[in-house]
Amino acid sequence: MSVVEYRAILRYRLMIPLFPVDEPCPVCRKACLDSFGEHAIHCKELPGFKYRHDWVRDVLYDVLKRAGISAKKEAPVNFLTDPLEGRSTLRPADILVFGWEGGKHACVDLTGVSPLVGLKDKGFVVGQAVLKAEASKVAKHEKACLENQHVFVPFAFDTFGTLCDF
Ligand SMILES: [Zn+2]
């Protein structure tokens, strides 16, 4: 890691402003580059955005495999949707774990979030963003999984390294 990278990561983790002023994001031109660097890390148009999600998914999948647990990545299921959009948005499970609980398969849904979300409103609380993301995923997908004889397992993590219970 270079000195510049180290300094940037340290400032980010210690919540020391990275940029002197808020400016429009030069990549997506939709959001504001906040002084803490939150958007710079989470801009959805950066090549690394999907990479982080897929990297965590691949590590989790590898852990399951090494533990002898049968699983499949990006497994098609016919019930995971966005409840607001209905069946037009069918999507695969990030990881489908076979025979996870009581013989039922588990749909594991990964989500990476920023620990600094809502910082201006409530102040920083360790793990708050992960718990919120986990609850949001449960509200979105758990019912459909249960109705289709599957278990739903949200797997939320943040860019400071916090993981939800698995
Ligand atoms: Zn952006």
PDB file of C-alpha atoms and ligand atoms in Angstrom:
ATOM      1  CA  MET A   1       0.000   0.000   0.000  1.00  0.00           C
ATOM      2  CA  SER A   2       1.330   3.411  -0.906  1.00  0.00           C
ATOM      3  CA  VAL A   3       1.733   6.286   1.543  1.00  0.00           C
ATOM      4  CA  VAL A   4      -1.126   8.134  -0.166  1.00  0.00           C
ATOM      5  CA  GLU A   5      -3.420   5.097   0.097  1.00  0.00           C
ATOM      6  CA  TYR A   6      -2.479   4.552   3.732  1.00  0.00           C
ATOM      7  CA  ARG A   7      -3.171   8.178   4.632  1.00  0.00           C
ATOM      8  CA  ALA A   8      -6.518   8.163   2.793  1.00  0.00           C
ATOM      9  CA  ILE A   9      -7.643   4.928   4.492  1.00  0.00           C
ATOM     10  CA  LEU A  10      -6.538   6.152   7.907  1.00  0.00           C
ATOM     11  CA  ARG A  11      -8.370   9.455   7.488  1.00  0.00           C
ATOM     12  CA  TYR A  12     -11.478   7.634   6.272  1.00  0.00           C
ATOM     13  CA  ARG A  13     -11.450   5.180   9.204  1.00  0.00           C
ATOM     14  CA  LEU A  14     -10.844   7.966  11.739  1.00  0.00           C
ATOM     15  CA  MET A  15     -13.561  10.046  10.090  1.00  0.00           C
ATOM     16  CA  ILE A  16     -11.210  12.923   9.341  1.00  0.00           C
ATOM     17  CA  PRO A  17     -12.445  14.922   6.329  1.00  0.00           C
ATOM     18  CA  LEU A  18     -10.631  13.895   3.127  1.00  0.00           C
ATOM     19  CA  PHE A  19     -11.756  16.773   0.951  1.00  0.00           C
ATOM     20  CA  PRO A  20     -11.886  20.454   1.946  1.00  0.00           C
ATOM     21  CA  VAL A  21     -15.276  21.110   0.365  1.00  0.00           C
ATOM     22  CA  ASP A  22     -18.208  19.158  -1.035  1.00  0.00           C
ATOM     23  CA  GLU A  23     -18.016  18.941  -4.851  1.00  0.00           C
ATOM     24  CA  PRO A  24     -19.970  17.100  -7.555  1.00  0.00           C
ATOM     25  CA  CYS A  25     -18.711  13.549  -8.225  1.00  0.00           C
ATOM     26  CA  PRO A  26     -16.583  13.607 -11.428  1.00  0.00           C
ATOM     27  CA  VAL A  27     -17.532   9.953 -12.190  1.00  0.00           C
ATOM     28  CA  CYS A  28     -21.326   9.828 -11.968  1.00  0.00           C
ATOM     29  CA  ARG A  29     -21.990  13.583 -11.870  1.00  0.00           C
ATOM     30  CA  LYS A  30     -25.155  12.763  -9.904  1.00  0.00           C
ATOM     31  CA  ALA A  31     -24.044  13.031  -6.307  1.00  0.00           C
ATOM     32  CA  CYS A  32     -21.863  15.210  -4.177  1.00  0.00           C
ATOM     33  CA  LEU A  33     -18.343  14.197  -3.147  1.00  0.00           C
ATOM     34  CA  ASP A  34     -18.758  14.732   0.569  1.00  0.00           C
ATOM     35  CA  SER A  35     -15.794  15.801   2.653  1.00  0.00           C
ATOM     36  CA  PHE A  36     -15.596  12.392   4.431  1.00  0.00           C
ATOM     37  CA  GLY A  37     -15.146  10.528   1.144  1.00  0.00           C
ATOM     38  CA  GLU A  38     -18.306   8.474   1.541  1.00  0.00           C
ATOM     39  CA  HIS A  39     -19.504   8.912  -2.019  1.00  0.00           C
ATOM     40  CA  ALA A  40     -15.991   8.342  -3.362  1.00  0.00           C
ATOM     41  CA  ILE A  41     -16.114   4.843  -1.835  1.00  0.00           C
ATOM     42  CA  HIS A  42     -19.712   4.083  -2.724  1.00  0.00           C
ATOM     43  CA  CYS A  43     -20.207   5.675  -6.136  1.00  0.00           C
ATOM     44  CA  LYS A  44     -22.135   3.007  -8.043  1.00  0.00           C
ATOM     45  CA  GLU A  45     -20.467   3.958 -11.301  1.00  0.00           C
ATOM     46  CA  LEU A  46     -16.960   3.144 -10.076  1.00  0.00           C
ATOM     47  CA  PRO A  47     -15.680  -0.222 -11.343  1.00  0.00           C
ATOM     48  CA  GLY A  48     -14.915  -1.345  -7.772  1.00  0.00           C
ATOM     49  CA  PHE A  49     -18.448  -0.979  -6.466  1.00  0.00           C
ATOM     50  CA  LYS A  50     -19.767  -4.350  -7.687  1.00  0.00           C
ATOM     51  CA  TYR A  51     -16.326  -5.858  -7.217  1.00  0.00           C
ATOM     52  CA  ARG A  52     -16.476  -5.439  -3.412  1.00  0.00           C
ATOM     53  CA  HIS A  53     -19.861  -7.186  -3.169  1.00  0.00           C
ATOM     54  CA  ASP A  54     -18.714 -10.033  -5.403  1.00  0.00           C
ATOM     55  CA  TRP A  55     -15.398 -10.352  -3.596  1.00  0.00           C
ATOM     56  CA  VAL A  56     -17.106 -10.793  -0.203  1.00  0.00           C
ATOM     57  CA  ARG A  57     -19.559 -13.232  -1.829  1.00  0.00           C
ATOM     58  CA  ASP A  58     -16.673 -15.271  -3.253  1.00  0.00           C
ATOM     59  CA  VAL A  59     -14.859 -15.370   0.109  1.00  0.00           C
ATOM     60  CA  LEU A  60     -18.022 -16.474   1.914  1.00  0.00           C
ATOM     61  CA  TYR A  61     -18.651 -19.121  -0.744  1.00  0.00           C
ATOM     62  CA  ASP A  62     -15.071 -20.372  -0.349  1.00  0.00           C
ATOM     63  CA  VAL A  63     -15.468 -20.581   3.438  1.00  0.00           C
ATOM     64  CA  LEU A  64     -18.668 -22.614   3.019  1.00  0.00           C
ATOM     65  CA  LYS A  65     -16.996 -24.960   0.524  1.00  0.00           C
ATOM     66  CA  ARG A  66     -13.951 -25.480   2.734  1.00  0.00           C
ATOM     67  CA  ALA A  67     -16.267 -26.274   5.645  1.00  0.00           C
ATOM     68  CA  GLY A  68     -17.924 -28.959   3.499  1.00  0.00           C
ATOM     69  CA  ILE A  69     -21.195 -27.043   3.205  1.00  0.00           C
ATOM     70  CA  SER A  70     -22.913 -27.423  -0.154  1.00  0.00           C
ATOM     71  CA  ALA A  71     -23.642 -24.076  -1.785  1.00  0.00           C
ATOM     72  CA  LYS A  72     -24.056 -22.371  -5.149  1.00  0.00           C
ATOM     73  CA  LYS A  73     -23.254 -18.794  -6.203  1.00  0.00           C
ATOM     74  CA  GLU A  74     -25.761 -16.672  -8.131  1.00  0.00           C
ATOM     75  CA  ALA A  75     -28.271 -19.498  -7.884  1.00  0.00           C
ATOM     76  CA  PRO A  76     -31.528 -18.955  -9.774  1.00  0.00           C
ATOM     77  CA  VAL A  77     -34.611 -19.087  -7.568  1.00  0.00           C
ATOM     78  CA  ASN A  78     -38.061 -18.125  -8.762  1.00  0.00           C
ATOM     79  CA  PHE A  79     -39.190 -15.969  -5.866  1.00  0.00           C
ATOM     80  CA  LEU A  80     -36.573 -13.319  -5.014  1.00  0.00           C
ATOM     81  CA  THR A  81     -37.922 -10.029  -6.296  1.00  0.00           C
ATOM     82  CA  ASP A  82     -38.215  -6.412  -5.408  1.00  0.00           C
ATOM     83  CA  PRO A  83     -41.623  -6.401  -3.650  1.00  0.00           C
ATOM     84  CA  LEU A  84     -42.444  -3.042  -5.232  1.00  0.00           C
ATOM     85  CA  GLU A  85     -41.805  -4.320  -8.755  1.00  0.00           C
ATOM     86  CA  GLY A  86     -43.232  -7.829  -8.482  1.00  0.00           C
ATOM     87  CA  ARG A  87     -42.119 -10.765 -10.576  1.00  0.00           C
ATOM     88  CA  SER A  88     -40.647  -8.641 -13.319  1.00  0.00           C
ATOM     89  CA  THR A  89     -37.525  -8.354 -11.180  1.00  0.00           C
ATOM     90  CA  LEU A  90     -36.728 -12.004 -10.441  1.00  0.00           C
ATOM     91  CA  ARG A  91     -33.150 -12.291  -9.263  1.00  0.00           C
ATOM     92  CA  PRO A  92     -30.831 -15.090  -8.167  1.00  0.00           C
ATOM     93  CA  ALA A  93     -29.699 -15.679  -4.598  1.00  0.00           C
ATOM     94  CA  ASP A  94     -26.165 -14.355  -4.063  1.00  0.00           C
ATOM     95  CA  ILE A  95     -25.436 -17.726  -2.453  1.00  0.00           C
ATOM     96  CA  LEU A  96     -27.847 -20.623  -2.063  1.00  0.00           C
ATOM     97  CA  VAL A  97     -26.800 -22.869   0.833  1.00  0.00           C
ATOM     98  CA  PHE A  98     -28.292 -26.357   0.602  1.00  0.00           C
ATOM     99  CA  GLY A  99     -29.828 -27.940   3.702  1.00  0.00           C
ATOM    100  CA  TRP A 100     -28.922 -24.992   5.944  1.00  0.00           C
ATOM    101  CA  GLU A 101     -31.627 -25.141   8.622  1.00  0.00           C
ATOM    102  CA  GLY A 102     -34.071 -27.990   9.201  1.00  0.00           C
ATOM    103  CA  GLY A 103     -33.243 -29.335   5.747  1.00  0.00           C
ATOM    104  CA  LYS A 104     -34.304 -26.074   4.117  1.00  0.00           C
ATOM    105  CA  HIS A 105     -32.071 -24.269   1.668  1.00  0.00           C
ATOM    106  CA  ALA A 106     -30.964 -20.758   2.602  1.00  0.00           C
ATOM    107  CA  CYS A 107     -30.860 -17.728   0.330  1.00  0.00           C
ATOM    108  CA  VAL A 108     -27.915 -15.626   1.448  1.00  0.00           C
ATOM    109  CA  ASP A 109     -28.173 -12.010   0.332  1.00  0.00           C
ATOM    110  CA  LEU A 110     -25.067  -9.863   0.664  1.00  0.00           C
ATOM    111  CA  THR A 111     -25.141  -6.130   1.030  1.00  0.00           C
ATOM    112  CA  GLY A 112     -22.274  -3.747   1.602  1.00  0.00           C
ATOM    113  CA  VAL A 113     -23.071  -0.418   3.207  1.00  0.00           C
ATOM    114  CA  SER A 114     -21.399   2.695   4.469  1.00  0.00           C
ATOM    115  CA  PRO A 115     -21.034   3.054   8.240  1.00  0.00           C
ATOM    116  CA  LEU A 116     -21.330   6.801   7.790  1.00  0.00           C
ATOM    117  CA  VAL A 117     -24.864   6.776   6.345  1.00  0.00           C
ATOM    118  CA  GLY A 118     -27.099   9.067   8.328  1.00  0.00           C
ATOM    119  CA  LEU A 119     -24.113  10.562  10.122  1.00  0.00           C
ATOM    120  CA  LYS A 120     -25.528  14.070   9.877  1.00  0.00           C
ATOM    121  CA  ASP A 121     -28.854  12.966  11.375  1.00  0.00           C
ATOM    122  CA  LYS A 122     -27.962  10.731  14.315  1.00  0.00           C
ATOM    123  CA  GLY A 123     -24.198  10.733  14.771  1.00  0.00           C
ATOM    124  CA  PHE A 124     -21.909   7.728  14.384  1.00  0.00           C
ATOM    125  CA  VAL A 125     -22.780   4.458  16.114  1.00  0.00           C
ATOM    126  CA  VAL A 126     -20.662   1.369  15.379  1.00  0.00           C
ATOM    127  CA  GLY A 127     -22.657  -1.254  13.511  1.00  0.00           C
ATOM    128  CA  GLN A 128     -25.754   0.917  13.103  1.00  0.00           C
ATOM    129  CA  ALA A 129     -25.635   0.947   9.291  1.00  0.00           C
ATOM    130  CA  VAL A 130     -25.175  -2.838   9.141  1.00  0.00           C
ATOM    131  CA  LEU A 131     -28.150  -3.471  11.426  1.00  0.00           C
ATOM    132  CA  LYS A 132     -30.280  -1.112   9.358  1.00  0.00           C
ATOM    133  CA  ALA A 133     -29.248  -2.800   6.091  1.00  0.00           C
ATOM    134  CA  GLU A 134     -29.916  -6.229   7.572  1.00  0.00           C
ATOM    135  CA  ALA A 135     -33.403  -5.210   8.739  1.00  0.00           C
ATOM    136  CA  SER A 136     -34.146  -3.733   5.321  1.00  0.00           C
ATOM    137  CA  LYS A 137     -33.143  -6.953   3.549  1.00  0.00           C
ATOM    138  CA  VAL A 138     -35.229  -9.047   5.941  1.00  0.00           C
ATOM    139  CA  ALA A 139     -38.252  -6.833   5.289  1.00  0.00           C
ATOM    140  CA  LYS A 140     -37.692  -7.146   1.544  1.00  0.00           C
ATOM    141  CA  HIS A 141     -37.016 -10.877   1.096  1.00  0.00           C
ATOM    142  CA  GLU A 142     -37.733 -12.980   4.181  1.00  0.00           C
ATOM    143  CA  LYS A 143     -41.466 -13.434   3.581  1.00  0.00           C
ATOM    144  CA  ALA A 144     -40.971 -14.657   0.005  1.00  0.00           C
ATOM    145  CA  CYS A 145     -38.294 -17.109   1.137  1.00  0.00           C
ATOM    146  CA  LEU A 146     -40.442 -18.513   3.950  1.00  0.00           C
ATOM    147  CA  GLU A 147     -43.440 -18.886   1.621  1.00  0.00           C
ATOM    148  CA  ASN A 148     -41.233 -20.886  -0.733  1.00  0.00           C
ATOM    149  CA  GLN A 149     -39.809 -23.191   1.979  1.00  0.00           C
ATOM    150  CA  HIS A 150     -36.443 -21.446   2.115  1.00  0.00           C
ATOM    151  CA  VAL A 151     -34.570 -19.698   4.908  1.00  0.00           C
ATOM    152  CA  PHE A 152     -33.465 -16.114   4.348  1.00  0.00           C
ATOM    153  CA  VAL A 153     -30.027 -15.081   5.588  1.00  0.00           C
ATOM    154  CA  PRO A 154     -29.050 -11.427   5.189  1.00  0.00           C
ATOM    155  CA  PHE A 155     -25.282 -10.904   5.167  1.00  0.00           C
ATOM    156  CA  ALA A 156     -24.607  -7.219   5.678  1.00  0.00           C
ATOM    157  CA  PHE A 157     -21.162  -5.689   6.020  1.00  0.00           C
ATOM    158  CA  ASP A 158     -19.784  -2.178   6.055  1.00  0.00           C
ATOM    159  CA  THR A 159     -16.632  -0.572   4.738  1.00  0.00           C
ATOM    160  CA  PHE A 160     -15.190  -0.336   8.272  1.00  0.00           C
ATOM    161  CA  GLY A 161     -15.312  -4.145   8.512  1.00  0.00           C
ATOM    162  CA  THR A 162     -18.444  -4.678  10.613  1.00  0.00           C
ATOM    163  CA  LEU A 163     -20.345  -7.884   9.846  1.00  0.00           C
ATOM    164  CA  CYS A 164     -23.870  -8.783  10.854  1.00  0.00           C
ATOM    165  CA  ASP A 165     -24.458 -12.078  12.666  1.00  0.00           C
ATOM    166  CA  PHE A 166     -24.507 -15.019  10.243  1.00  0.00           C
TER     167      PHE A 166
HETATM  168 ZN    ZN B   1     -20.398   9.283  -8.120  1.00  0.00          ZN
END
